[in-house]
Tab-separated table of C-alpha atoms and ligand atoms in Angstrom:
chain	number	residue	atom	x	y	z
A	342	MET	CA	0.091	0.036	0.093
A	343	ALA	CA	1.006	3.678	-0.284
A	344	LYS	CA	3.432	5.163	2.080
A	345	THR	CA	2.841	8.855	3.142
A	346	SER	CA	6.100	10.469	3.453
A	347	GLN	CA	6.685	11.512	7.046
A	348	THR	CA	9.183	14.433	5.997
A	349	ARG	CA	8.678	15.186	2.447
A	350	THR	CA	6.039	17.804	1.492
A	351	VAL	CA	5.537	20.417	-1.202
A	352	THR	CA	4.530	24.088	-0.369
A	353	LEU	CA	2.213	26.238	-2.358
A	354	THR	CA	2.614	29.955	-1.976
A	355	ASP	CA	-0.191	32.377	-2.825
A	356	ASN	CA	1.742	35.434	-4.157
A	357	GLU	CA	-1.163	37.678	-3.548
A	358	THR	CA	-1.765	36.851	0.050
A	359	GLY	CA	1.725	35.598	0.945
A	360	GLN	CA	0.015	32.523	2.369
A	361	THR	CA	1.765	29.286	2.182
A	362	TYR	CA	0.373	25.820	2.173
A	363	GLU	CA	2.047	22.357	2.818
A	364	PHE	CA	0.947	19.212	1.334
A	365	PRO	CA	2.385	15.686	2.041
A	366	VAL	CA	3.915	13.640	-0.619
A	367	ILE	CA	2.909	9.900	-1.024
A	368	SER	CA	5.063	7.284	-2.656
A	369	GLY	CA	3.754	4.155	-4.193
A	370	SER	CA	5.797	0.901	-4.901
A	371	ASP	CA	6.717	2.249	-8.390
A	372	GLY	CA	6.224	5.189	-10.637
A	373	PRO	CA	5.715	8.873	-9.919
A	374	ASP	CA	4.917	10.072	-6.238
A	375	VAL	CA	1.732	12.043	-5.770
A	376	ILE	CA	0.929	15.149	-3.854
A	377	ASP	CA	-1.885	14.557	-1.485
A	378	ILE	CA	-4.285	17.538	-2.162
A	379	ARG	CA	-7.271	16.111	-0.324
A	380	ARG	CA	-7.157	19.051	2.105
A	381	LEU	CA	-6.480	21.722	-0.656
A	382	TYR	CA	-10.122	23.063	-0.971
A	383	ALA	CA	-10.565	23.015	2.847
A	384	GLU	CA	-7.312	24.983	3.363
A	385	THR	CA	-7.179	27.284	0.277
A	386	GLY	CA	-10.863	27.637	-0.849
A	387	MET	CA	-9.551	26.799	-4.284
A	388	PHE	CA	-9.782	23.707	-6.528
A	389	THR	CA	-7.096	22.076	-8.737
A	390	PHE	CA	-7.886	22.482	-12.469
A	391	ASP	CA	-6.976	19.458	-14.662
A	392	PRO	CA	-9.327	18.856	-17.693
A	393	GLY	CA	-8.525	15.283	-19.062
A	394	TYR	CA	-6.777	14.493	-15.772
A	395	THR	CA	-3.228	14.607	-17.431
A	396	SER	CA	-1.665	15.246	-14.060
A	397	THR	CA	-4.153	13.616	-11.585
A	398	GLY	CA	-3.941	10.272	-9.883
A	399	SER	CA	-7.702	9.196	-9.197
A	400	CYS	CA	-7.025	6.257	-6.817
A	401	GLU	CA	-4.530	3.751	-5.340
A	402	SER	CA	-4.263	0.593	-7.439
A	403	ALA	CA	-2.083	-2.462	-7.400
A	404	ILE	CA	-3.372	-3.986	-10.690
A	405	THR	CA	-1.595	-2.375	-13.634
A	406	PHE	CA	1.621	-0.371	-13.848
A	407	ILE	CA	2.546	1.704	-16.856
A	408	ASP	CA	5.705	3.623	-17.419
A	409	GLY	CA	4.899	5.727	-20.567
A	410	GLU	CA	8.431	7.070	-21.142
A	411	LYS	CA	9.844	3.485	-21.103
A	412	GLY	CA	7.014	1.728	-22.888
A	413	ILE	CA	6.635	-0.495	-19.802
A	414	LEU	CA	3.263	-2.300	-19.199
A	415	ARG	CA	3.050	-4.819	-16.126
A	416	HIS	CA	-0.037	-6.527	-14.518
A	417	ARG	CA	0.630	-7.262	-10.843
A	418	GLY	CA	4.450	-7.088	-11.591
A	419	TYR	CA	4.428	-9.315	-14.782
A	420	SER	CA	5.544	-7.675	-17.948
A	421	ILE	CA	2.892	-7.847	-20.768
A	422	GLU	CA	5.571	-9.486	-22.988
A	423	ASP	CA	5.998	-12.395	-20.563
A	424	LEU	CA	2.211	-12.701	-20.164
A	425	ALA	CA	1.479	-12.649	-23.735
A	426	GLY	CA	4.314	-15.001	-24.599
A	427	LYS	CA	4.111	-17.492	-21.793
A	428	SER	CA	0.593	-17.277	-20.120
A	429	ASP	CA	-3.090	-17.589	-21.312
A	430	PHE	CA	-6.060	-15.410	-20.744
A	431	MET	CA	-7.591	-17.362	-18.037
A	432	GLU	CA	-4.441	-17.189	-16.056
A	433	VAL	CA	-4.297	-13.318	-16.698
A	434	CYS	CA	-7.945	-13.039	-15.644
A	435	TYR	CA	-7.024	-14.784	-12.298
A	436	LEU	CA	-3.939	-12.665	-11.911
A	437	LEU	CA	-5.926	-9.368	-12.418
A	438	LEU	CA	-8.786	-10.488	-10.105
A	439	TYR	CA	-6.677	-12.186	-7.253
A	440	GLY	CA	-3.255	-10.690	-7.364
A	441	ASP	CA	-1.313	-13.734	-8.339
A	442	LEU	CA	-0.795	-16.333	-11.162
A	443	PRO	CA	-2.925	-19.414	-10.177
A	444	THR	CA	-1.354	-22.766	-9.207
A	445	VAL	CA	-2.517	-25.767	-11.420
A	446	LYS	CA	-5.445	-26.380	-8.947
A	447	GLU	CA	-6.482	-22.798	-8.763
A	448	LYS	CA	-6.327	-22.508	-12.485
A	449	GLU	CA	-8.542	-25.723	-12.808
A	450	TRP	CA	-11.059	-24.260	-10.323
A	451	PHE	CA	-11.211	-20.917	-12.000
A	452	GLN	CA	-11.405	-22.335	-15.535
A	453	ASN	CA	-14.245	-24.639	-14.420
A	454	THR	CA	-16.068	-21.758	-12.754
A	455	ILE	CA	-15.945	-19.520	-15.723
A	456	THR	CA	-16.852	-22.204	-18.092
A	457	ASN	CA	-20.078	-22.920	-16.011
A	458	HIS	CA	-21.197	-19.371	-16.160
A	459	THR	CA	-21.035	-18.962	-19.952
A	460	MET	CA	-24.540	-19.512	-20.878
A	461	VAL	CA	-27.083	-16.473	-20.623
A	462	HIS	CA	-30.569	-16.577	-19.300
A	463	GLU	CA	-32.791	-17.798	-22.021
A	464	GLN	CA	-35.085	-14.809	-21.703
A	465	LEU	CA	-32.098	-12.507	-22.882
A	466	LEU	CA	-32.301	-13.879	-26.237
A	467	PHE	CA	-35.623	-12.063	-26.826
A	468	LEU	CA	-33.700	-8.602	-25.885
A	469	TYR	CA	-31.814	-8.819	-29.105
A	470	ARG	CA	-34.912	-8.839	-31.230
A	471	GLY	CA	-35.659	-5.198	-30.063
A	472	PHE	CA	-32.621	-4.034	-32.215
A	473	ARG	CA	-32.641	-3.610	-35.822
A	474	ARG	CA	-30.475	-6.040	-37.687
A	475	ASP	CA	-28.207	-3.198	-38.956
A	476	ALA	CA	-27.583	-1.906	-35.340
A	477	HIS	CA	-23.862	-1.447	-34.540
A	478	PRO	CA	-22.895	-4.403	-32.290
A	479	MET	CA	-21.472	-1.976	-29.668
A	480	ALA	CA	-24.916	-0.764	-29.328
A	481	VAL	CA	-26.285	-4.009	-28.732
A	482	MET	CA	-23.484	-4.728	-26.094
A	483	VAL	CA	-24.284	-1.640	-24.178
A	484	GLY	CA	-28.059	-2.380	-24.095
A	485	VAL	CA	-27.675	-6.113	-23.381
A	486	VAL	CA	-25.103	-5.844	-20.698
A	487	GLY	CA	-26.907	-3.121	-18.925
A	488	ALA	CA	-29.894	-5.323	-19.105
A	489	LEU	CA	-28.142	-8.045	-17.123
A	490	SER	CA	-28.760	-6.099	-13.889
A	491	ALA	CA	-32.398	-6.949	-14.461
A	492	PHE	CA	-31.641	-10.600	-14.233
A	493	TYR	CA	-29.103	-10.516	-11.388
A	494	HIS	CA	-29.729	-7.164	-9.534
A	495	ASP	CA	-31.577	-8.915	-6.688
A	496	SER	CA	-28.587	-11.335	-6.136
A	497	THR	CA	-25.805	-8.789	-6.436
A	498	ASP	CA	-25.217	-7.027	-3.215
A	499	ILE	CA	-22.093	-5.139	-3.820
A	500	ASN	CA	-21.317	-5.042	-0.143
A	501	ASP	CA	-21.258	-8.880	0.050
A	502	PRO	CA	-17.920	-10.234	-1.002
A	503	GLN	CA	-19.313	-13.331	-2.299
A	504	HIS	CA	-21.988	-11.575	-4.515
A	505	ARG	CA	-19.108	-9.386	-5.830
A	506	VAL	CA	-16.966	-12.703	-6.869
A	507	ILE	CA	-20.120	-14.229	-8.452
A	508	ALA	CA	-20.856	-11.057	-10.431
A	509	SER	CA	-17.206	-10.855	-11.438
A	510	HIS	CA	-17.292	-14.447	-12.706
A	511	ARG	CA	-20.577	-14.005	-14.434
A	512	LEU	CA	-19.486	-10.862	-16.362
A	513	ILE	CA	-16.109	-12.470	-17.558
A	514	ALA	CA	-17.889	-15.648	-18.448
A	515	LYS	CA	-20.908	-14.196	-20.219
A	516	ILE	CA	-19.394	-11.410	-22.271
A	517	PRO	CA	-17.958	-13.566	-24.968
A	518	THR	CA	-21.465	-15.176	-25.243
A	519	ILE	CA	-23.244	-11.821	-25.423
A	520	ALA	CA	-20.723	-10.623	-27.998
A	521	ALA	CA	-20.884	-13.409	-30.280
A	522	MET	CA	-24.751	-13.247	-30.100
A	523	ALA	CA	-24.510	-9.621	-31.036
A	524	TYR	CA	-22.591	-10.648	-34.070
A	525	LYS	CA	-24.973	-13.445	-35.131
A	526	TYR	CA	-27.912	-11.213	-34.713
A	527	THR	CA	-26.432	-8.552	-37.129
A	528	ILE	CA	-25.858	-11.160	-39.854
A	529	GLY	CA	-29.144	-12.882	-39.296
A	530	GLN	CA	-27.637	-16.253	-38.268
A	531	PRO	CA	-28.882	-18.377	-35.209
A	532	PHE	CA	-27.238	-17.954	-31.851
A	533	VAL	CA	-24.755	-20.786	-31.218
A	534	TYR	CA	-24.689	-21.956	-27.505
A	535	PRO	CA	-21.242	-22.303	-25.474
A	536	ARG	CA	-19.739	-25.579	-25.179
A	537	ASN	CA	-17.999	-26.421	-21.981
A	538	SER	CA	-15.349	-28.676	-23.550
A	539	LEU	CA	-13.647	-25.705	-25.198
A	540	SER	CA	-11.331	-22.987	-23.896
A	541	TYR	CA	-12.426	-19.480	-23.489
A	542	ALA	CA	-11.086	-18.395	-26.846
A	543	GLU	CA	-12.176	-21.459	-28.708
A	544	ASN	CA	-15.717	-21.112	-27.301
A	545	PHE	CA	-15.841	-17.509	-28.454
A	546	LEU	CA	-14.570	-18.327	-31.973
A	547	ARG	CA	-17.218	-21.242	-32.188
A	548	MET	CA	-20.100	-19.126	-30.984
A	549	THR	CA	-19.063	-16.319	-33.524
A	550	PHE	CA	-18.286	-18.342	-36.582
A	551	ALA	CA	-20.022	-21.843	-36.388
A	552	VAL	CA	-23.408	-22.529	-38.075
A	553	PRO	CA	-25.750	-25.407	-37.368
A	554	ALA	CA	-25.427	-26.640	-40.763
A	555	GLU	CA	-21.825	-28.038	-40.309
A	556	ASP	CA	-19.102	-28.757	-37.837
A	557	TYR	CA	-16.842	-25.992	-37.076
A	558	SER	CA	-13.185	-26.850	-36.858
A	559	ILE	CA	-11.175	-24.468	-34.602
A	560	SER	CA	-7.568	-23.468	-35.931
A	561	PRO	CA	-5.046	-23.784	-33.081
A	562	ALA	CA	-3.303	-20.749	-34.507
A	563	VAL	CA	-6.456	-18.606	-34.511
A	564	SER	CA	-7.488	-19.560	-31.048
A	565	ARG	CA	-4.012	-18.815	-29.765
A	566	ALA	CA	-4.007	-15.483	-31.703
A	567	MET	CA	-7.375	-14.646	-30.125
A	568	ASP	CA	-6.232	-15.677	-26.565
A	569	ARG	CA	-3.136	-13.415	-27.015
A	570	LEU	CA	-5.407	-10.465	-28.309
A	571	PHE	CA	-7.530	-10.881	-25.038
A	572	ILE	CA	-4.526	-10.797	-22.879
A	573	LEU	CA	-3.115	-7.623	-24.665
A	574	HIS	CA	-6.467	-5.810	-24.176
A	575	ALA	CA	-7.249	-7.065	-20.730
A	576	ASP	CA	-6.308	-4.023	-18.464
A	577	HIS	CA	-4.565	-0.520	-18.810
A	578	GLU	CA	-4.563	1.458	-15.663
A	579	GLN	CA	-7.078	4.336	-15.238
A	580	ASN	CA	-7.902	4.852	-18.926
A	581	ALA	CA	-11.283	6.592	-19.983
A	582	SER	CA	-13.428	3.472	-19.872
A	583	THR	CA	-11.796	2.121	-16.637
A	584	SER	CA	-12.342	5.503	-14.983
A	585	THR	CA	-15.826	5.504	-16.220
A	586	VAL	CA	-16.500	2.077	-14.378
A	587	ARG	CA	-14.887	3.273	-11.397
A	588	LEU	CA	-16.920	6.441	-11.219
A	589	ALA	CA	-20.244	4.659	-11.935
A	590	GLY	CA	-19.314	2.086	-9.224
A	591	SER	CA	-18.460	4.733	-6.648
A	592	SER	CA	-22.201	5.596	-6.347
A	593	GLY	CA	-22.864	1.923	-5.520
A	594	ALA	CA	-24.333	1.068	-8.870
A	595	ASN	CA	-24.560	-2.746	-9.648
A	596	PRO	CA	-21.458	-4.081	-11.575
A	597	PHE	CA	-23.411	-5.007	-14.732
A	598	ALA	CA	-24.533	-1.248	-15.030
A	599	CYS	CA	-20.881	-0.168	-14.439
A	600	ILE	CA	-19.659	-2.482	-17.168
A	601	ALA	CA	-22.377	-1.214	-19.604
A	602	ALA	CA	-20.908	2.273	-18.836
A	603	GLY	CA	-17.515	1.222	-19.527
A	604	ILE	CA	-18.571	-0.291	-22.831
A	605	SER	CA	-20.119	3.140	-23.702
A	606	SER	CA	-16.871	5.042	-23.003
A	607	LEU	CA	-14.741	2.472	-24.864
A	608	TRP	CA	-16.793	2.905	-28.084
A	609	GLY	CA	-15.417	6.412	-28.726
A	610	PRO	CA	-12.920	6.482	-31.673
A	611	ALA	CA	-10.303	8.260	-29.330
A	612	HIS	CA	-10.383	5.140	-27.153
A	613	GLY	CA	-11.384	1.541	-27.987
A	614	GLY	CA	-13.214	2.642	-31.167
A	615	ALA	CA	-9.756	3.471	-32.680
A	616	ASN	CA	-9.165	-0.181	-33.855
A	617	GLU	CA	-12.269	0.069	-36.104
A	618	ALA	CA	-11.151	3.673	-37.140
A	619	VAL	CA	-7.643	2.357	-38.142
A	620	LEU	CA	-9.098	-0.110	-40.633
A	621	ASN	CA	-11.397	2.550	-42.034
A	622	MET	CA	-8.558	4.881	-42.216
A	623	LEU	CA	-6.381	2.233	-44.176
A	624	HIS	CA	-9.045	1.614	-46.558
A	625	GLU	CA	-9.454	5.395	-47.094
A	626	ILE	CA	-5.764	5.855	-47.775
A	627	GLY	CA	-5.856	2.878	-50.135
A	628	THR	CA	-2.338	3.003	-51.526
A	629	LYS	CA	1.082	3.752	-50.257
A	630	ASP	CA	1.449	6.760	-52.767
A	631	ARG	CA	-1.335	8.534	-50.788
A	632	ILE	CA	0.301	8.296	-47.401
A	633	PRO	CA	2.047	11.575	-47.638
A	634	GLU	CA	-1.329	13.315	-48.311
A	635	PHE	CA	-2.845	11.835	-45.213
A	636	ILE	CA	0.395	12.473	-43.087
A	637	GLU	CA	-0.094	16.253	-44.086
A	638	ARG	CA	-3.733	16.221	-43.131
A	639	ALA	CA	-2.810	14.590	-39.686
A	640	LYS	CA	-0.437	17.494	-38.965
A	641	ASP	CA	-2.863	20.159	-40.163
A	642	ARG	CA	-4.432	21.755	-36.955
A	643	ASP	CA	-7.357	22.828	-39.138
A	644	ASP	CA	-8.089	19.433	-40.360
A	645	PRO	CA	-9.907	17.107	-37.775
A	646	PHE	CA	-8.233	14.202	-39.378
A	647	ARG	CA	-5.921	12.230	-36.865
A	648	LEU	CA	-3.728	9.312	-37.581
A	649	MET	CA	-5.886	6.727	-35.879
A	650	GLY	CA	-4.009	3.864	-33.956
A	651	PHE	CA	-1.202	6.609	-33.358
A	652	GLY	CA	-0.472	8.508	-30.195
A	653	HIS	CA	-1.262	8.037	-26.542
A	654	ARG	CA	-1.998	9.944	-23.337
A	655	VAL	CA	0.509	7.894	-21.433
A	656	TYR	CA	2.984	6.184	-23.753
A	657	LYS	CA	5.518	8.663	-25.081
A	658	ASN	CA	7.378	5.527	-26.615
A	659	TYR	CA	6.128	2.543	-28.518
A	660	ASP	CA	3.074	1.015	-26.801
A	661	PRO	CA	4.498	-2.312	-25.824
A	662	ARG	CA	1.319	-3.960	-26.865
A	663	ALA	CA	1.505	-2.624	-30.438
A	664	SER	CA	5.047	-4.394	-30.628
A	665	VAL	CA	3.668	-7.674	-29.584
A	666	LEU	CA	0.827	-7.286	-32.024
A	667	ARG	CA	3.113	-6.256	-34.916
A	668	GLU	CA	4.937	-9.518	-34.508
A	669	SER	CA	1.791	-11.452	-33.947
A	670	THR	CA	0.315	-10.041	-37.067
A	671	HIS	CA	3.060	-11.664	-39.249
A	672	GLU	CA	2.867	-14.939	-37.332
A	673	VAL	CA	-1.109	-14.973	-37.704
A	674	LEU	CA	-1.109	-14.091	-41.412
A	675	ASP	CA	1.488	-16.743	-42.175
A	676	GLU	CA	-0.237	-19.416	-40.100
A	677	LEU	CA	-3.585	-18.510	-41.960
A	678	GLY	CA	-1.709	-18.638	-45.311
A	679	VAL	CA	-2.684	-14.954	-45.932
A	680	LYS	CA	0.209	-13.771	-48.277
A	681	ASP	CA	1.079	-10.081	-48.766
A	682	GLU	CA	-1.956	-8.650	-46.951
A	683	PRO	CA	-2.110	-5.026	-48.697
A	684	LEU	CA	-3.347	-3.406	-45.363
A	685	LEU	CA	-0.410	-4.756	-43.379
A	686	GLU	CA	2.021	-3.450	-45.951
A	687	LEU	CA	0.298	-0.093	-46.009
A	688	ALA	CA	0.256	0.110	-42.095
A	689	MET	CA	3.948	-0.682	-41.922
A	690	GLU	CA	4.771	1.940	-44.566
A	691	LEU	CA	2.471	4.380	-42.830
A	692	GLU	CA	4.302	3.721	-39.482
A	693	ARG	CA	7.810	4.019	-41.022
A	694	ILE	CA	6.839	7.363	-42.724
A	695	ALA	CA	5.155	8.733	-39.610
A	696	ILE	CA	7.709	7.976	-36.840
A	697	GLU	CA	10.364	9.451	-39.104
A	698	ASP	CA	8.439	12.780	-39.413
A	699	ASP	CA	9.486	15.554	-37.068
A	700	TYR	CA	5.804	16.397	-36.096
A	701	PHE	CA	5.210	12.814	-34.734
A	702	ALA	CA	8.684	12.631	-33.348
A	703	GLU	CA	8.534	16.015	-31.524
A	704	ARG	CA	5.155	14.928	-29.994
A	705	LYS	CA	6.247	11.334	-29.305
A	706	LEU	CA	3.456	9.851	-31.238
A	707	PHE	CA	3.911	6.240	-31.793
A	708	PRO	CA	1.560	3.327	-32.848
A	709	ASN	CA	-0.802	2.167	-29.959
A	710	VAL	CA	-2.468	-1.076	-29.272
A	711	ASP	CA	-5.135	-0.270	-31.955
A	712	PHE	CA	-2.904	0.165	-34.927
A	713	TYR	CA	-2.158	-3.386	-35.637
A	714	SER	CA	-5.005	-5.365	-33.819
A	715	GLY	CA	-7.634	-4.717	-36.637
A	716	ILE	CA	-5.431	-6.381	-39.253
A	717	ILE	CA	-5.279	-9.631	-37.154
A	718	LEU	CA	-9.068	-9.447	-36.541
A	719	LYS	CA	-9.783	-9.002	-40.272
A	720	ALA	CA	-7.512	-11.983	-41.038
A	721	ILE	CA	-9.384	-14.079	-38.557
A	722	GLY	CA	-12.661	-13.082	-40.134
A	723	PHE	CA	-14.318	-10.419	-37.952
A	724	PRO	CA	-15.873	-7.486	-39.675
A	725	THR	CA	-14.672	-4.050	-38.724
A	726	SER	CA	-17.841	-3.316	-36.695
A	727	MET	CA	-16.816	-6.149	-34.268
A	728	PHE	CA	-13.378	-4.784	-33.501
A	729	THR	CA	-14.312	-2.746	-30.444
A	730	VAL	CA	-16.754	-5.288	-29.221
A	731	LEU	CA	-13.698	-7.686	-29.079
A	732	PHE	CA	-11.818	-5.025	-27.153
A	733	ALA	CA	-14.793	-4.806	-24.744
A	734	VAL	CA	-14.667	-8.679	-24.370
A	735	ALA	CA	-11.197	-8.577	-23.255
A	736	ARG	CA	-11.169	-5.396	-21.228
A	737	THR	CA	-14.255	-6.710	-19.222
A	738	VAL	CA	-11.904	-8.610	-16.738
A	739	GLY	CA	-9.957	-5.355	-16.280
A	740	TRP	CA	-12.942	-3.258	-15.591
A	741	VAL	CA	-14.320	-5.942	-13.200
A	742	ALA	CA	-10.881	-6.202	-11.269
A	743	GLN	CA	-10.579	-2.394	-11.089
A	744	TRP	CA	-14.428	-2.080	-9.990
A	745	LYS	CA	-13.762	-4.888	-7.260
A	746	GLU	CA	-10.507	-3.071	-5.918
A	747	MET	CA	-12.456	0.175	-5.716
A	748	ILE	CA	-15.336	-1.373	-3.836
A	749	GLU	CA	-12.987	-3.169	-1.429
A	750	ASP	CA	-10.841	0.017	-0.738
A	751	PRO	CA	-11.781	1.273	2.711
A	752	SER	CA	-11.028	4.807	1.812
A	753	GLN	CA	-13.477	4.717	-1.281
A	754	ARG	CA	-15.899	7.552	-1.531
A	755	ILE	CA	-18.335	8.631	-4.322
A	756	GLY	CA	-16.389	10.418	-7.040
A	757	ARG	CA	-17.594	14.014	-7.380
A	758	PRO	CA	-15.196	16.429	-9.265
A	759	ARG	CA	-15.892	20.208	-9.201
A	760	GLN	CA	-15.387	22.837	-11.823
A	761	LEU	CA	-14.013	26.330	-12.870
A	762	PHE	CA	-17.463	28.195	-13.314
A	763	VAL	CA	-17.189	30.678	-16.300
A	764	GLY	CA	-20.975	31.193	-16.861
A	765	GLU	CA	-23.359	34.179	-16.043
A	766	LYS	CA	-23.448	35.705	-12.462
A	767	GLU	CA	-26.742	36.046	-10.913
A	768	ARG	CA	-29.317	38.028	-12.937
A	769	PRO	CA	-33.070	38.931	-12.428
A	770	PHE	CA	-35.764	36.790	-14.206
A	771	VAL	CA	-37.415	38.560	-17.144
A	772	PRO	CA	-41.017	37.523	-18.087
A	773	VAL	CA	-41.180	36.272	-21.558
A	774	ALA	CA	-43.207	39.384	-22.634
A	775	ASP	CA	-40.636	41.779	-21.724
A	776	ARG	CA	-37.716	39.869	-23.354
A	777	LYS	CA	-36.142	41.550	-26.410
B	2105	LIG	C1	-6.574	3.450	-26.287
B	2105	LIG	O1	-5.706	5.597	-22.073
B	2105	LIG	C2	-5.454	4.344	-22.405
B	2105	LIG	O2	-4.714	3.569	-21.733
B	2105	LIG	C3	-6.255	3.899	-23.691
B	2105	LIG	C4	-6.034	2.420	-24.205
B	2105	LIG	C5	-6.341	1.348	-23.243
B	2105	LIG	O3	-5.734	0.234	-23.351
B	2105	LIG	O4	-7.212	1.511	-22.466
B	2105	LIG	O5	-4.542	2.484	-24.315
B	2105	LIG	C6	-6.515	2.206	-25.487
B	2105	LIG	O6	-7.603	4.214	-26.316
B	2105	LIG	C7	-5.456	3.882	-27.203
B	2105	LIG	C8	-5.529	5.189	-27.978
B	2105	LIG	C9	-6.451	4.926	-29.237
B	2105	LIG	N1	-6.834	6.256	-29.942
B	2105	LIG	C10	-6.367	6.514	-31.194
B	2105	LIG	O7	-5.614	5.806	-31.762
B	2105	LIG	C11	-6.906	7.748	-31.690
B	2105	LIG	C12	-5.734	8.569	-32.244
B	2105	LIG	N2	-5.083	9.229	-31.088
B	2105	LIG	C13	-5.358	10.509	-30.556
B	2105	LIG	O8	-6.703	10.856	-30.713
B	2105	LIG	C14	-4.577	10.862	-29.255
B	2105	LIG	O9	-3.343	10.471	-29.492
B	2105	LIG	C15	-5.121	10.237	-27.989
B	2105	LIG	C16	-6.593	10.404	-27.775
B	2105	LIG	C17	-4.830	8.878	-27.928
B	2105	LIG	C18	-4.325	10.968	-26.854
B	2105	LIG	O10	-4.628	12.282	-26.990
B	2105	LIG	P1	-4.011	13.329	-25.868
B	2105	LIG	O11	-3.210	12.571	-24.801
B	2105	LIG	O12	-5.103	14.258	-25.218
B	2105	LIG	O13	-2.998	14.114	-26.739
B	2105	LIG	P2	-3.292	15.395	-27.518
B	2105	LIG	O14	-4.691	15.282	-28.274
B	2105	LIG	O15	-3.165	16.563	-26.367
B	2105	LIG	O16	-2.149	15.429	-28.559
B	2105	LIG	C19	-0.927	16.105	-28.418
B	2105	LIG	C20	-0.557	16.662	-29.645
B	2105	LIG	C21	-1.581	17.594	-30.339
B	2105	LIG	O17	-0.756	18.387	-31.264
B	2105	LIG	P3	-0.476	19.985	-30.741
B	2105	LIG	O18	-1.751	20.449	-30.251
B	2105	LIG	O19	0.638	19.740	-29.656
B	2105	LIG	O20	0.104	20.563	-31.924
B	2105	LIG	O21	-0.200	15.549	-30.538
B	2105	LIG	C22	-1.219	15.645	-31.665
B	2105	LIG	C23	-2.280	16.753	-31.150
B	2105	LIG	O22	-2.974	17.223	-32.289
B	2105	LIG	N3	-1.749	14.235	-31.881
B	2105	LIG	C24	-1.942	13.704	-33.092
B	2105	LIG	C25	-2.449	12.444	-32.823
B	2105	LIG	N4	-2.435	12.245	-31.574
B	2105	LIG	C26	-2.091	13.346	-30.913
B	2105	LIG	N5	-1.910	14.308	-34.333
B	2105	LIG	C27	-2.095	13.328	-35.291
B	2105	LIG	N6	-2.516	12.308	-35.179
B	2105	LIG	C28	-2.737	11.691	-33.856
B	2105	LIG	N7	-3.115	10.386	-33.663
């Protein structure tokens, strides 16, 4: 846990009043120290001002550590490179939830527990019928996951540790089933039920791509790639959607409603929606000779176009997940027998040109997790509209782990930021007949 420095403080001096204020510095186990400003308003009558929270720590957490300058990502102390290369998604789920990699027996228990929660209530199937067939699958995810609270709300007392564990397992187990059903519904194919003999990734692939008319054979290369994609997207500190889940949960809302809020936030193209936006951008660029035109547009302040899959609030170095994904892309395409994927050639050329350009170098803009993921997902057979859904499937364990950590934090309070008010001062009401 955090250590409040007994001696180290920082001092604020108000140059108008000459008043000075001292605030303690708190050190964690790694990364930047924080200035504890919880007494700032009481002592100074002023708020801090940090739109976008670029310099604000919102909580204590022991789950994920990122060093943006060095391009480091660790979950409970294990590097993302080790986890992606040597572990599997079920182990990473256990690690995020419980703090350590599972033993053989713990892994077997966890795997069985998740497997036996993969089916959804049969009544939920009728909920899909309320959507148009051409609904974006993320809209379906928001609606159906939010509706889960109607099925489990009476049995999810967030103050009951056992209920929290069951809700966590249900969400991790059911999110792939719900996601596969969202895809099936949009293409007019029947839902495929989970099969307990399959791994998490195999089950998801079968529920997504199998049809009743024939047996579905699962490619080991594809299920391994799917499992690795889940690991790479599982959690990422206090990003926009995780902060949304924490803020929603801080009011005591049930976990299903909180995860639905996280899915909504992830949908944005500046966040999880970027993987879909990258593929759309690559299709728009089309050929290598048009790359300079789009690089110039990305640099033009008056043009809203941005290089999707590039840049990151925290990473000012290569996103370590993008490095793993770039290597995986080559492996998966080779194993799938996809030769010379033009989108991969285009993406690699775009990356080469961009990172050599001063504009991107000065702003330390590198490819992020979304830059290559879509090329793998397209090769596996997912439509672009499903890319952010897959991000949500993987990130659900991170959201759940962060939600659980927040609920179990004894210092947890409802999140309620303040503001800098710049609106009208008090003014008299004017009856409508007298308004000019
Ligand atoms: C994810 O937070 C997380 O951890 C998220 C995530 C996770 O796992 O949860 O990692 C997943 O969301 C990855 C990011 C996916 N989004 C995209 O790829 C969309 C494109 N990227 C940008 O929109 C942007 O880089 C953000 C949103 C990711 C970060 O934005 P910031 O931190 O607010 O940075 P900024 O907008 O202040 O940019 C700083 C400068 C600006 O130029 P100047 O005003 O200094 O002249 O860099 C420029 C920006 O215009 N810039 C870009 C750019 N990203 C930033 N210019 C062109 N193309 C880009 N992609």
